[in-house]
Coordinates of C-alpha atoms in Angstrom, one line a residue:
M1 CA 0.0 0.0 0.0
T2 CA 1.3 3.5 -0.9
N3 CA 2.0 5.7 2.1
Y4 CA 0.6 9.0 1.1
N5 CA 1.8 10.6 4.4
S6 CA 5.4 10.2 3.4
I7 CA 7.4 13.1 2.1
P8 CA 6.5 13.6 -1.6
I9 CA 9.2 12.9 -4.2
F10 CA 7.0 14.2 -7.1
E11 CA 6.2 17.8 -7.7
L12 CA 3.5 19.7 -9.6
I13 CA 4.6 22.8 -11.4
Y14 CA 2.1 25.6 -11.9
V15 CA 3.0 28.2 -14.5
V16 CA 0.7 31.2 -14.9
V17 CA 1.3 33.3 -18.1
N18 CA -0.5 35.5 -20.5
Y19 CA -2.9 34.0 -22.9
G20 CA -1.2 32.3 -25.8
M21 CA 2.0 31.5 -23.9
G22 CA 1.0 28.1 -22.6
S23 CA 2.2 26.1 -25.7
R24 CA 5.6 27.7 -25.5
I25 CA 5.9 26.7 -21.8
L26 CA 5.0 23.1 -22.7
Q27 CA 7.5 23.0 -25.5
K28 CA 10.3 24.3 -23.3
A29 CA 9.3 22.0 -20.4
K30 CA 9.6 19.0 -22.7
E31 CA 13.1 20.2 -23.7
H32 CA 14.0 19.9 -20.1
G33 CA 12.7 16.5 -19.3
I34 CA 9.0 16.9 -18.7
S35 CA 6.9 14.6 -20.9
G36 CA 3.8 16.7 -21.0
G37 CA 1.2 18.8 -19.2
T38 CA -2.2 20.4 -19.3
I39 CA -3.2 24.0 -20.1
F40 CA -6.2 25.6 -18.4
L41 CA -7.8 29.0 -19.4
G42 CA -8.2 31.4 -16.5
K43 CA -9.0 35.0 -15.6
G44 CA -6.9 37.1 -13.3
T45 CA -8.5 39.2 -10.6
I46 CA -5.7 41.1 -9.0
N47 CA -5.5 44.9 -9.0
N48 CA -2.8 45.3 -6.4
S49 CA 1.0 45.2 -7.1
L50 CA 1.8 43.4 -3.8
L51 CA 1.6 40.0 -5.6
N52 CA 1.9 40.2 -9.3
F53 CA 0.1 36.8 -9.5
L54 CA -1.8 36.6 -12.7
S55 CA -1.1 40.2 -13.5
L56 CA -3.9 42.9 -13.6
Y57 CA -7.5 43.8 -14.4
D58 CA -9.2 40.5 -15.4
E59 CA -6.7 39.6 -18.1
R60 CA -7.1 36.2 -19.7
K61 CA -4.4 33.8 -18.5
E62 CA -3.2 30.3 -19.2
I63 CA -2.3 28.0 -16.3
V64 CA 0.0 25.2 -17.3
L65 CA 0.1 22.2 -14.9
L66 CA 3.1 19.9 -15.2
G67 CA 4.0 16.8 -13.1
T68 CA 7.5 15.2 -12.7
D69 CA 10.0 14.0 -10.2
N70 CA 11.6 16.6 -7.9
H71 CA 15.0 16.6 -9.5
T72 CA 13.6 17.2 -13.0
A73 CA 11.3 19.9 -11.5
D74 CA 14.2 21.7 -9.9
H75 CA 16.1 21.8 -13.2
A76 CA 13.1 22.7 -15.3
L77 CA 12.1 25.5 -12.9
V78 CA 15.5 27.2 -13.2
E79 CA 15.5 26.8 -17.0
L80 CA 12.0 28.0 -17.5
N81 CA 12.8 31.1 -15.4
K82 CA 15.9 31.8 -17.5
E83 CA 13.8 31.5 -20.7
F84 CA 10.7 33.4 -19.6
K85 CA 12.2 35.7 -16.9
F86 CA 9.4 35.4 -14.4
E87 CA 11.3 37.7 -12.0
K88 CA 10.3 40.6 -14.2
P89 CA 6.9 42.2 -13.5
N90 CA 4.0 40.9 -15.6
H91 CA 6.0 38.0 -17.1
G92 CA 4.1 35.5 -15.1
I93 CA 4.7 33.3 -12.1
V94 CA 5.8 29.7 -11.6
F95 CA 5.7 27.7 -8.4
T96 CA 5.9 24.0 -7.3
T97 CA 3.9 22.0 -4.8
G98 CA 4.5 18.5 -3.6
A99 CA 2.6 15.4 -4.8
C100 CA 2.8 12.0 -3.0
E101 CA 2.6 10.1 -6.3
I102 CA 1.7 10.7 -10.0
V103 CA -0.4 7.9 -11.5
G104 CA -1.2 7.6 -15.2
S105 CA 1.8 9.5 -16.5
R106 CA 5.2 8.6 -17.7
C107 CA 6.8 9.6 -14.4
Y108 CA 8.0 6.7 -12.2
R109 CA 8.5 6.6 -8.5
S110 CA 12.1 7.1 -7.5
E111 CA 13.7 5.2 -4.6
E112 CA 15.6 8.4 -3.5
N113 CA 14.5 10.4 -0.5
E114 CA 14.7 14.1 0.2
E115 CA 17.9 14.0 2.3
G116 CA 20.4 16.6 1.2
R117 CA 17.9 18.4 -1.0
G118 CA 17.5 21.3 1.4
V119 CA 14.3 22.7 3.0
N120 CA 13.1 26.1 2.1
K121 CA 11.2 28.0 4.8
L122 CA 7.5 27.8 4.0
M123 CA 6.2 31.3 3.0
Y124 CA 3.3 30.7 0.6
Q125 CA 0.5 28.3 0.1
N126 CA -1.8 27.6 -2.8
I127 CA -5.6 27.6 -1.9
I128 CA -7.8 25.9 -4.5
T129 CA -11.6 26.3 -4.2
I130 CA -14.1 24.5 -6.4
V131 CA -17.6 26.1 -6.4
N132 CA -20.7 26.3 -8.6
R133 CA -20.5 28.6 -11.6
G134 CA -21.2 32.2 -10.7
K135 CA -19.8 31.8 -7.2
A136 CA -16.1 32.4 -8.0
E137 CA -16.3 36.1 -7.6
E138 CA -17.8 35.6 -4.1
V139 CA -14.8 33.4 -3.3
I140 CA -12.4 36.2 -4.4
E141 CA -14.4 38.7 -2.3
A142 CA -14.3 36.5 0.7
A143 CA -10.5 36.0 0.3
K144 CA -9.9 39.7 -0.1
A145 CA -11.8 40.4 3.1
A146 CA -9.3 38.2 4.9
G147 CA -6.2 39.8 3.4
S148 CA -5.8 38.1 0.0
K149 CA -4.8 40.3 -3.0
G150 CA -6.7 38.2 -5.6
G151 CA -6.4 35.1 -7.6
T152 CA -7.5 33.4 -10.8
I153 CA -10.8 31.8 -11.9
I154 CA -10.9 28.7 -14.1
N155 CA -14.0 27.5 -15.8
A156 CA -14.0 23.7 -15.3
R157 CA -15.7 21.2 -17.5
G158 CA -16.0 17.5 -18.1
S159 CA -14.7 15.6 -21.1
G160 CA -18.1 15.2 -22.9
V161 CA -21.7 16.4 -23.0
N162 CA -22.9 13.7 -20.6
E163 CA -19.6 13.2 -18.8
T164 CA -18.0 14.8 -15.8
S165 CA -14.4 14.8 -14.4
K166 CA -13.9 14.0 -10.7
L167 CA -11.5 15.7 -8.2
F168 CA -11.5 14.4 -4.7
N169 CA -14.7 12.5 -5.4
M170 CA -16.5 15.7 -6.5
D171 CA -18.0 16.1 -9.9
I172 CA -16.4 18.9 -12.0
E173 CA -19.1 19.8 -14.5
P174 CA -19.6 22.7 -16.9
E175 CA -21.3 24.7 -14.1
K176 CA -18.3 24.5 -11.8
E177 CA -15.5 27.1 -11.3
I178 CA -12.1 26.6 -9.8
V179 CA -10.4 29.5 -8.0
I180 CA -6.7 29.5 -7.4
I181 CA -5.4 31.9 -4.7
L182 CA -1.7 32.3 -3.7
S183 CA -1.5 33.2 0.0
K184 CA 1.1 34.0 2.6
E185 CA 1.2 31.1 5.0
D186 CA 0.3 33.3 8.0
I187 CA -3.0 34.4 6.6
T188 CA -4.1 31.1 4.8
E189 CA -6.3 30.0 7.7
A190 CA -8.1 33.3 7.8
I191 CA -8.7 33.2 4.0
V192 CA -10.0 29.7 4.1
T193 CA -12.3 30.4 7.0
S194 CA -13.7 33.5 5.2
I195 CA -14.4 31.5 2.1
R196 CA -15.8 28.6 4.0
E197 CA -18.3 30.8 5.9
K198 CA -19.3 33.0 3.0
L199 CA -19.9 30.2 0.5
E200 CA -21.2 27.8 3.2
I201 CA -18.7 25.2 1.9
D202 CA -19.7 22.7 4.6
K203 CA -23.1 22.2 3.1
P204 CA -23.3 19.3 0.6
G205 CA -22.7 20.4 -3.0
N206 CA -21.5 23.9 -2.2
G207 CA -17.9 23.3 -3.0
I208 CA -14.5 22.0 -1.8
I209 CA -11.3 23.7 -0.6
F210 CA -7.8 22.2 -0.5
I211 CA -4.4 23.7 0.3
Q212 CA -1.0 23.0 -1.1
N213 CA 2.4 24.1 0.3
I214 CA 4.5 25.9 -2.2
N215 CA 8.1 24.6 -2.4
K216 CA 9.8 27.0 -4.8
A217 CA 8.6 30.0 -6.8
Y218 CA 9.6 32.7 -9.2
G219 CA 7.7 35.8 -10.0
I220 CA 6.2 36.6 -6.5
Y221 CA 6.7 40.3 -5.5
E222 CA 6.1 42.0 -2.1

């Protein structure tokens, strides 16, 4: 049986860039050892320069999600930053989160552990909220009330007219929206509580929230 409480040796790479850039990100990622990824369309909501996450004023964005082993992720992150210069304002943002295992891809579990890799002080977390369509703006408002500077909204859909996708045993249908919010670790709890109360997340069918620790990032400004 897989122990999902063990330290993850896989990582998910999130890259958020302007509309039309996603394919270039995928191409470069493949050049640095990542076999493939998924591009989502999103809408940025930030109008504050504290975090240039998803840029300004409801611009269309592409979110590229890549999965690989941690060593490849480290290398790819550095090379993607060299190519796309995420440290410059409005060039996008890239960050990684841990994953216990990747199933159904061409990545394979390594026998290596995390010793010697180094541990970065946790500063940011990724809050993902899935709600009914039309509720995403309320999620953003609730998050801002608790200190967030904004996030991005993704329209989620199934793979066919009569089909749905599932995430954590919850149907992701055409009437669902996914909200991604990058948060400082010390205000994550307040943001989650605000969203949970305003959207009544605890009621069946109202939504789901999960949090990921961010391991490394480029393009975050304070």
